[in-house]
Short mmCIF file of C-alpha atoms in Angstrom, two decimals:
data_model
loop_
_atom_site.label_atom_id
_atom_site.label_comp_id
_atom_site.label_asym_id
_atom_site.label_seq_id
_atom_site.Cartn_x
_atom_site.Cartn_y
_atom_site.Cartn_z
CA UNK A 9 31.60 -33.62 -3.34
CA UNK A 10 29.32 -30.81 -3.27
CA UNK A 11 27.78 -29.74 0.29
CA UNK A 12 26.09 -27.04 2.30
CA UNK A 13 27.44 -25.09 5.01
CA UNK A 14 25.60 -22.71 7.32
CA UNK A 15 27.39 -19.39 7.60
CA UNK A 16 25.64 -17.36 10.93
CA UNK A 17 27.08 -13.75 9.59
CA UNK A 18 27.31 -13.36 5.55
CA UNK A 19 29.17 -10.79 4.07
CA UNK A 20 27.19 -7.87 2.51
CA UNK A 21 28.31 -7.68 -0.88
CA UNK A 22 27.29 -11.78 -0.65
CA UNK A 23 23.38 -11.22 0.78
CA UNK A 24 23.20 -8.38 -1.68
CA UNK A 25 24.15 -10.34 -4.53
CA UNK A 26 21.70 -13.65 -3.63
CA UNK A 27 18.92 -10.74 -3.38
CA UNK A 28 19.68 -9.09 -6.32
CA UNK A 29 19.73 -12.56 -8.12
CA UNK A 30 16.56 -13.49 -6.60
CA UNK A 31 14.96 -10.39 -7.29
CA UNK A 32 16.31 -11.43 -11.15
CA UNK A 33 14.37 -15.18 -10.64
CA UNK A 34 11.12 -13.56 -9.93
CA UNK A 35 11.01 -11.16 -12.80
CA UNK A 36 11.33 -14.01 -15.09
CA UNK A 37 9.16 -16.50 -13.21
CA UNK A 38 6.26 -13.55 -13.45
CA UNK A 39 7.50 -13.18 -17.24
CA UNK A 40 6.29 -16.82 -17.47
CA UNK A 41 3.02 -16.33 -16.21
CA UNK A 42 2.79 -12.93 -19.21
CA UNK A 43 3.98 -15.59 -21.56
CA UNK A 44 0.57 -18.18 -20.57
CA UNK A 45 -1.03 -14.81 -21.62
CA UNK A 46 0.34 -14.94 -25.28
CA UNK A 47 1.89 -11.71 -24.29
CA UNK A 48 5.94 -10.83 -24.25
CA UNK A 49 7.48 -10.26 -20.79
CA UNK A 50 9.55 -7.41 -22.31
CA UNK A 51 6.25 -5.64 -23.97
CA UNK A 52 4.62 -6.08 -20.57
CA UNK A 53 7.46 -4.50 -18.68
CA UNK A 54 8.54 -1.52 -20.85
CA UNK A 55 4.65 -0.78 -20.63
CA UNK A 56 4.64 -0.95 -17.34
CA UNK A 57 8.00 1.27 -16.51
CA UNK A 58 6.45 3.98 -19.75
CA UNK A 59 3.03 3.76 -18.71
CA UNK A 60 3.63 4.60 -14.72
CA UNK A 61 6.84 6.81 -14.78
CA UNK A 62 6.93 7.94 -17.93
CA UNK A 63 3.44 9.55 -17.74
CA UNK A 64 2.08 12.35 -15.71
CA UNK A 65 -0.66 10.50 -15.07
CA UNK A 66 0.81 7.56 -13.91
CA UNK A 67 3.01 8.65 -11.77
CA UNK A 68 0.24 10.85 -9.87
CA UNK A 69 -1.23 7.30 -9.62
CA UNK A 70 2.16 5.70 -8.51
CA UNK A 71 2.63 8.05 -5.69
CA UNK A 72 -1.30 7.44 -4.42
CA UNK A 73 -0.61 3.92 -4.46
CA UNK A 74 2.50 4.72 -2.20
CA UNK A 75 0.87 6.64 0.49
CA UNK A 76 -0.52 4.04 2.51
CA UNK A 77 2.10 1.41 1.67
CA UNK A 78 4.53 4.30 3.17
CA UNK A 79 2.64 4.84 6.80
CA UNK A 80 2.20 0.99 7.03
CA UNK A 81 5.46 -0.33 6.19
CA UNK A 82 7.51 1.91 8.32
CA UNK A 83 5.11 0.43 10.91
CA UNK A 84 5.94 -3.21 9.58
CA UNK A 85 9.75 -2.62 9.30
CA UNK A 86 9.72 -1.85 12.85
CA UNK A 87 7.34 -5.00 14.05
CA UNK A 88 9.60 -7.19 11.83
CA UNK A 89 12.76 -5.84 13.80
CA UNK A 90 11.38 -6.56 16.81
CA UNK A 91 9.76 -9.87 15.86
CA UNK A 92 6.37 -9.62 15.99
CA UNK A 93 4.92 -10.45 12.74
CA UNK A 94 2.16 -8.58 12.03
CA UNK A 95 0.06 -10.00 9.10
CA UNK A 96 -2.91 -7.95 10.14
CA UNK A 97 -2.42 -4.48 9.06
CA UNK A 98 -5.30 -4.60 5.96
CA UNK A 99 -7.57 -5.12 9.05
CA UNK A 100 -5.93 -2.28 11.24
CA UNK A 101 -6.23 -0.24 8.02
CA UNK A 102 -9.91 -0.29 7.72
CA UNK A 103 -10.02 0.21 11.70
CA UNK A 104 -8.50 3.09 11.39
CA UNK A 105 -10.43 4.39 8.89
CA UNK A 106 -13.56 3.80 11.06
CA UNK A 107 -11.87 6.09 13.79
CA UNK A 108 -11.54 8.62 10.99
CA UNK A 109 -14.70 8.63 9.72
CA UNK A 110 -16.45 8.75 13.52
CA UNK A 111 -14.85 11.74 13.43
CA UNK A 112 -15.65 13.36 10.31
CA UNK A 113 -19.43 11.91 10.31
CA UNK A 114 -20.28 12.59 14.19
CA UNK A 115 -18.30 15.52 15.45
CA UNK A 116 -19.05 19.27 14.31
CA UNK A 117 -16.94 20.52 11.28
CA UNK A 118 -14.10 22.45 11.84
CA UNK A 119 -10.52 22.73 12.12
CA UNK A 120 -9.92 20.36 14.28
CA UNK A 121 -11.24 17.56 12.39
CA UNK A 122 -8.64 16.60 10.38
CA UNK A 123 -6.47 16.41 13.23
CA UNK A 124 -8.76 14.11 15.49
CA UNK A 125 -9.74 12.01 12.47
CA UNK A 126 -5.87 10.92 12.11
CA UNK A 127 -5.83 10.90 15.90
CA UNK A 128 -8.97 8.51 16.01
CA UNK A 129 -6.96 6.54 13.53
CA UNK A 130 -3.83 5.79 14.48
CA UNK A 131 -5.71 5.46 18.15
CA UNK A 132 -8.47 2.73 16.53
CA UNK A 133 -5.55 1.00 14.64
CA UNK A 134 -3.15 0.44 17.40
CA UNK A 135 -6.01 -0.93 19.39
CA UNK A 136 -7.11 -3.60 16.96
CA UNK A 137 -3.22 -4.92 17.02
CA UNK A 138 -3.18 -5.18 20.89
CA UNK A 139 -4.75 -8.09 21.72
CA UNK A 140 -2.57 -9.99 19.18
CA UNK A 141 0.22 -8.56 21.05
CA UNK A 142 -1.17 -8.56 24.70
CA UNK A 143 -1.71 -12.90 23.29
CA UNK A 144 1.91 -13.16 22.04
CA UNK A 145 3.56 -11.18 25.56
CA UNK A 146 1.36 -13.40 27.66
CA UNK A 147 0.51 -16.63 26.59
CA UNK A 148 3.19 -17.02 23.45
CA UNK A 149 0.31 -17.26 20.95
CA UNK A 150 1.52 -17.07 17.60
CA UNK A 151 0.87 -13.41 16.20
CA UNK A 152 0.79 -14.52 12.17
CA UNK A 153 -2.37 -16.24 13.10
CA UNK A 154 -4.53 -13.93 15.46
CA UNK A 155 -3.61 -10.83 13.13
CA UNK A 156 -4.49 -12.81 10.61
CA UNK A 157 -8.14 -13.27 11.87
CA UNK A 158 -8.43 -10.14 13.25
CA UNK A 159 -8.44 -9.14 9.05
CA UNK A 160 -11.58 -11.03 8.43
CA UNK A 161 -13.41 -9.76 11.93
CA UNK A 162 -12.63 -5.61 11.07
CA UNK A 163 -13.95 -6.33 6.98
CA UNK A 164 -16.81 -7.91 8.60
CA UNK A 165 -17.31 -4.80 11.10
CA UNK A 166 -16.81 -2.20 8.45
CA UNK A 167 -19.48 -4.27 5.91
CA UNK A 168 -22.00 -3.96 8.66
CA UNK A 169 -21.45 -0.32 9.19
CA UNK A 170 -21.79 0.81 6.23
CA UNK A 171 -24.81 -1.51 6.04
CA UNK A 172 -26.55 -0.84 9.05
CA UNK A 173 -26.12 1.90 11.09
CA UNK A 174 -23.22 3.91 9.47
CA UNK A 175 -25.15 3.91 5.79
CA UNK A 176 -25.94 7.17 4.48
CA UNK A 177 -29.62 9.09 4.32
CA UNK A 178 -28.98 9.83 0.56
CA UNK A 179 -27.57 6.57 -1.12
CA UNK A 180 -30.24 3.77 -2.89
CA UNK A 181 -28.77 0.65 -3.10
CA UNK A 182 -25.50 1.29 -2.14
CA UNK A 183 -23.04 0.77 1.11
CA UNK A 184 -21.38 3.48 2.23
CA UNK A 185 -22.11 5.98 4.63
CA UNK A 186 -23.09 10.27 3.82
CA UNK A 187 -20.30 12.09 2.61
CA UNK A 188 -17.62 13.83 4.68
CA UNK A 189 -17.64 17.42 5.34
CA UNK A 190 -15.26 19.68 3.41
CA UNK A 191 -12.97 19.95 6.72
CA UNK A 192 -12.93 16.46 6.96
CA UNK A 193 -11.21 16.28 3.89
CA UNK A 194 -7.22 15.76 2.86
CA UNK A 195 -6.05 18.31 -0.25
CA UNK A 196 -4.84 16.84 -3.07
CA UNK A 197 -1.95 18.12 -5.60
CA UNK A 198 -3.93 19.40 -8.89
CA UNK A 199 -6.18 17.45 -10.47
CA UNK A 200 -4.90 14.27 -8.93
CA UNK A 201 -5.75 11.65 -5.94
CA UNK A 202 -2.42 12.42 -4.24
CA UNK A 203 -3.28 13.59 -1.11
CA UNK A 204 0.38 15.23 0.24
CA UNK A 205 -0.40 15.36 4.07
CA UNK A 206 -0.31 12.05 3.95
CA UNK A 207 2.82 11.45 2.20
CA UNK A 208 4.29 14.17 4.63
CA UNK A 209 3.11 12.31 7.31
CA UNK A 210 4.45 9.13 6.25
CA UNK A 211 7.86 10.39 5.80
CA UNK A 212 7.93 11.75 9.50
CA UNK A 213 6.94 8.43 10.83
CA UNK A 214 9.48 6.73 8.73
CA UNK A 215 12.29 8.50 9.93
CA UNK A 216 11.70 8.65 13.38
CA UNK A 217 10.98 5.24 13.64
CA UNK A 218 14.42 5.08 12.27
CA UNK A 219 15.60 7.32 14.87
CA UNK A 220 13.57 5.78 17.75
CA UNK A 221 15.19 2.32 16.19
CA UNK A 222 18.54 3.75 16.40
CA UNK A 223 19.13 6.82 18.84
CA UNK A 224 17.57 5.77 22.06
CA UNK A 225 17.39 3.58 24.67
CA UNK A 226 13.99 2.10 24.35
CA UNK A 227 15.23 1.38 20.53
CA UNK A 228 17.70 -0.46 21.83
CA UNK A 229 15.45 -2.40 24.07
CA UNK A 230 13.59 -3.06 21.29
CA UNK A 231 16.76 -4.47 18.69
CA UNK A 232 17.27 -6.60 21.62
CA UNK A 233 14.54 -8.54 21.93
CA UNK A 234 13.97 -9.08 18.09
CA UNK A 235 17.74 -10.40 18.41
CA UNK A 236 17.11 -12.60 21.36
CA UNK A 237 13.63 -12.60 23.10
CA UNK A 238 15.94 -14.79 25.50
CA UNK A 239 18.90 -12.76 26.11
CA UNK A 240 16.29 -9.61 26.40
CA UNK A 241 14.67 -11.49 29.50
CA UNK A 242 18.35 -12.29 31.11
CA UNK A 243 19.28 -9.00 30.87
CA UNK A 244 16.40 -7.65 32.63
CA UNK A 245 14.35 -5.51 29.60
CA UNK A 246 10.48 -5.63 29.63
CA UNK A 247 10.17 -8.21 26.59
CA UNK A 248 6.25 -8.42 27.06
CA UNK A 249 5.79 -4.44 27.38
CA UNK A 250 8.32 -4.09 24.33
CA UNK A 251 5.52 -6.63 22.00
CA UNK A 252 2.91 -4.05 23.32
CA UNK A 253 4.53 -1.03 22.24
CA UNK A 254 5.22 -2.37 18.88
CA UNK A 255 1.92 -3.66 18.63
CA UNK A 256 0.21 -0.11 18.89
CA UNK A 257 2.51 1.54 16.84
CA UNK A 258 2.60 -0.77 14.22
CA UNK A 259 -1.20 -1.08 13.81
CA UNK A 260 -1.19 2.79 14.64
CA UNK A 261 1.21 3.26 11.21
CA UNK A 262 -1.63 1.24 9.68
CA UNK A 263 -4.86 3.02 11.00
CA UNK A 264 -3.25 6.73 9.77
CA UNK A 265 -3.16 5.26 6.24
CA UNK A 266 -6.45 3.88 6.83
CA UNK A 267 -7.73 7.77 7.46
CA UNK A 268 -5.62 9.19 4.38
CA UNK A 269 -7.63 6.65 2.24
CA UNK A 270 -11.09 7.72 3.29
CA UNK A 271 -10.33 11.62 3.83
CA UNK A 272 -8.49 11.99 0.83
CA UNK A 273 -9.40 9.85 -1.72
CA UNK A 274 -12.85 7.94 -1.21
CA UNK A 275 -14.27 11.27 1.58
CA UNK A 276 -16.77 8.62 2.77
CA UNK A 277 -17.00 4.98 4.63
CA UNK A 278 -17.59 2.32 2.04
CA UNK A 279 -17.37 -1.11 1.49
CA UNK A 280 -14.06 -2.59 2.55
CA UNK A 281 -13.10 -4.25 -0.62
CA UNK A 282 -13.22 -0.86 -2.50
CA UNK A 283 -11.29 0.88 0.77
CA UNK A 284 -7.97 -0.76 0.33
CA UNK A 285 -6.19 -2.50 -2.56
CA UNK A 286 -4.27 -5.05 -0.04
CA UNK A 287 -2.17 -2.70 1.28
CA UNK A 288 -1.56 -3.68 4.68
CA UNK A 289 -0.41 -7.29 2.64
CA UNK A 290 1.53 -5.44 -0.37
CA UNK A 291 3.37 -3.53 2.67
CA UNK A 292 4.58 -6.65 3.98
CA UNK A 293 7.01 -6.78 1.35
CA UNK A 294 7.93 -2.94 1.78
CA UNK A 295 8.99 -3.75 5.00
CA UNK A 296 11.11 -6.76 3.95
CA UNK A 297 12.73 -5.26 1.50
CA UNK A 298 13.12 -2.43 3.98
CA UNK A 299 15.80 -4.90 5.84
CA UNK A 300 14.82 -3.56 9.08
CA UNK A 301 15.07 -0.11 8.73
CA UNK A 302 11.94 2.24 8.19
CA UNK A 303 13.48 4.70 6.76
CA UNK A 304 14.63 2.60 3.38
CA UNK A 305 10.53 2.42 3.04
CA UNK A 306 10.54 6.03 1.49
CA UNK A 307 12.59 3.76 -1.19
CA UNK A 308 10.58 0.43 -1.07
CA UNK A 309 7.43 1.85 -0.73
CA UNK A 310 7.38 3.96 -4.65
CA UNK A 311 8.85 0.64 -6.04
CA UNK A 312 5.63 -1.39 -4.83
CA UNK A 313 3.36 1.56 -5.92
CA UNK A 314 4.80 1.16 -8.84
CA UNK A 315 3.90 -2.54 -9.14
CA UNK A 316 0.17 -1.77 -7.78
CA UNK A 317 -0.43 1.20 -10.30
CA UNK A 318 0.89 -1.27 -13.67
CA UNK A 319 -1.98 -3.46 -12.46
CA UNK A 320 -4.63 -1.45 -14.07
CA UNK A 321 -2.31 -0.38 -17.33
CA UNK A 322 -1.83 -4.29 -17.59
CA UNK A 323 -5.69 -4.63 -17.25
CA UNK A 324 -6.66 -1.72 -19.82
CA UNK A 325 -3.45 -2.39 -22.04
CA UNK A 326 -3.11 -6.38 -22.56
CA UNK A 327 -6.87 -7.15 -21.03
CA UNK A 328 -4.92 -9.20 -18.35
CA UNK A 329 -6.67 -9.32 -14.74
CA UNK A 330 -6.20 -6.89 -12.06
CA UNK A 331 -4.61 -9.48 -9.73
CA UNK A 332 -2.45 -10.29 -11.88
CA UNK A 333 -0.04 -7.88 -9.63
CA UNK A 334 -1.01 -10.20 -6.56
CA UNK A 335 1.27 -13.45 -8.23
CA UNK A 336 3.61 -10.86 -8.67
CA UNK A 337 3.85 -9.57 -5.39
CA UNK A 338 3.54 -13.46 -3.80
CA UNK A 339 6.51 -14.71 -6.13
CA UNK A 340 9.05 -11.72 -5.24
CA UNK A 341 8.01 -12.18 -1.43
CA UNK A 342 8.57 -16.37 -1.77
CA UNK A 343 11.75 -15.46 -3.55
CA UNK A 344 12.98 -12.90 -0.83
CA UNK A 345 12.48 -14.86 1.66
CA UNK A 346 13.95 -18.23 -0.18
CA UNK A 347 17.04 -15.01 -0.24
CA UNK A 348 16.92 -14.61 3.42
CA UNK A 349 18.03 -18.44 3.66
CA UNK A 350 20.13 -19.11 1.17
CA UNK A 351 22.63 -15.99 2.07
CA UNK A 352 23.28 -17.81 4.85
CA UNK A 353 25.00 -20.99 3.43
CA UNK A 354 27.67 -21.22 1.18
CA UNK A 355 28.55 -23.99 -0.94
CA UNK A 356 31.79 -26.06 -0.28
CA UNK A 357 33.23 -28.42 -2.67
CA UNK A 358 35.74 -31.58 -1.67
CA UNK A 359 35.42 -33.90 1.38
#
């Protein structure tokens, strides 16, 4: 007789294997959906790997693709930890980028801008995640949901600006606001779209999140009550402050990226769809593959910029759709998280 039995505390080499196997399963179910194509999993692969890191070119593009998913899942990784699940970093993303470009668009030039317009940012993001917090610390309202919304409400906002009052003196036809000033914008290595600030930025905030997480009291506070919300209140810590803090610096991770998009790549407001690529959703699996610790993002975060940057060499190379990467993405997150519960049984065999 064949039957299965919880086990609370796996064993390492265990929940590493059941990843690594389910990380296995979704390569080949995503080979199935190449093979619907009429095109050979292993052609589209070894294009992929040859086309992105094999290639100057692609791996410039690799490493812009990273940059966001860098700032926002070290933000993620921490508001998983802690247990607030925030789905609505795409929205706190393009928030930020307003605060950035309020900045750039309305304040004199000068050397302060760049500065203030990641200031704005992270300021703007970390806002539009508090009242998802402030509803989950007071009330228990479930986070998933109310980020969630909050997605739709900040695409709608940015649309209007950039249709409305925000949209620039010089454009026909088009929605997106006058172009930033040459202080308001990032440098770039070479020829390329990587803007390095960024990625130096990102790596700061991914370590000492790691350090906060780790070194110091309130990181403990916070380890705490993602453990046991429960045993956090019992033992006297400030559970509902705790949901706050994480709330503004998770969405804060989220609204720098949203600033390194528009000052060093796009150097204008434009039309939300074209302003992010789903990164605040793509990061959602940086941070779970992160395991709770924002520092492995400077190692999950290349590995989805990878992913995003094949979707246009699958595009231009086997005339395969774009979002093509999003079933990707979904079926490695379903089969991480199908991971996450099946490490913790183990199958027994007799009576």
């Amino acid at each position: 007789m064949i039957r299965l039995e919880q086990e609370p505390r796996p064993r390492r080499v265990k929940a590493l294997g059941v990843y690594l196997g389910m990380g296995v399963l979704a390569f080949a179910l995503t080979g199935g959906v190449f093979a619907a194509y009429g095109v050979s999993p292993w052609e589209v692969y070894r294009a992929l790997l040859e086309g992105t890191l094999g290639e100057r070119q692609g791996l410039a593009e690799v490493l812009r693709r990273t940059l966001p998913l860098l700032l926002i899942g070290s933000g993620l990784t921490l508001a998983f930890r802690v247990g607030f699940f925030n789905i609505g970093a795409e929205g706190q993303l393009l928030m930020g980028a307003v605060g950035g470009a309020a900045v750039a668009l309305f304040l004199p030039p000068g050397a302060p801008s760049l500065p203030l317009m990641f200031l704005a940012g992270a300021v703007a993001g970390g806002l539009w995640a508090l009242p998802a917090a402030w509803l989950r610390s007071r009330v228990d309202v479930n986070e998933i949901l109310t980020t969630l919304m909050l997605n739709a409400v900040a695409s709608a906002f940015v649309l209007y600006l950039v249709s409305g009052p925000w949209r620039g003196e010089q454009v026909q036809g088009y929605t997106y606001t006058d172009a930033f000033p040459d202080a308001a914008s990032l440098p770039v290595l070479g020829d390329t779209l990587v803007h390095w600030p960024t990625g130096v930025l990102g790596a700061v905030l991914a370590v000492a999140l790691q350090v906060l997480l780790t070194r110091t009291s309130l990181g403990y506070a916070l380890r705490v009550v993602g453990a046991s919300p429960r045993a956090a209140r019992y033992a006297g810590l400030p559970t509902g402050r705790v949901v706050l803090l994480t709330g503004l610096l998770s969405g804060g991770a989220a609204g720098l990226a949203g600033v390194g998009e528009v000052a060093g790549i796009h150097h204008r407001l434009l039309d939300p769809t074209q302003l992010s690529l789903g990164y605040g959703f793509t990061a959602i699996i940086v941070a779970w593959l992160a395991r709770g610790h924002p520092a492995l993002v400077l190692l999950t975060a290349p590995l989805m910029g990878v992913i995003l940057a094949g979707g246009d060499l699958l595009k231009i190379s086997f005339n395969m759709p774009f979002r093509v990467i999003d079933v990707f993405s979904g079926v490695l997150l379903f089969c991480l998280i199908s991971g996450e519960a099946l490490a913790r049984y183990r199958v027994r065999w007799g009576r």
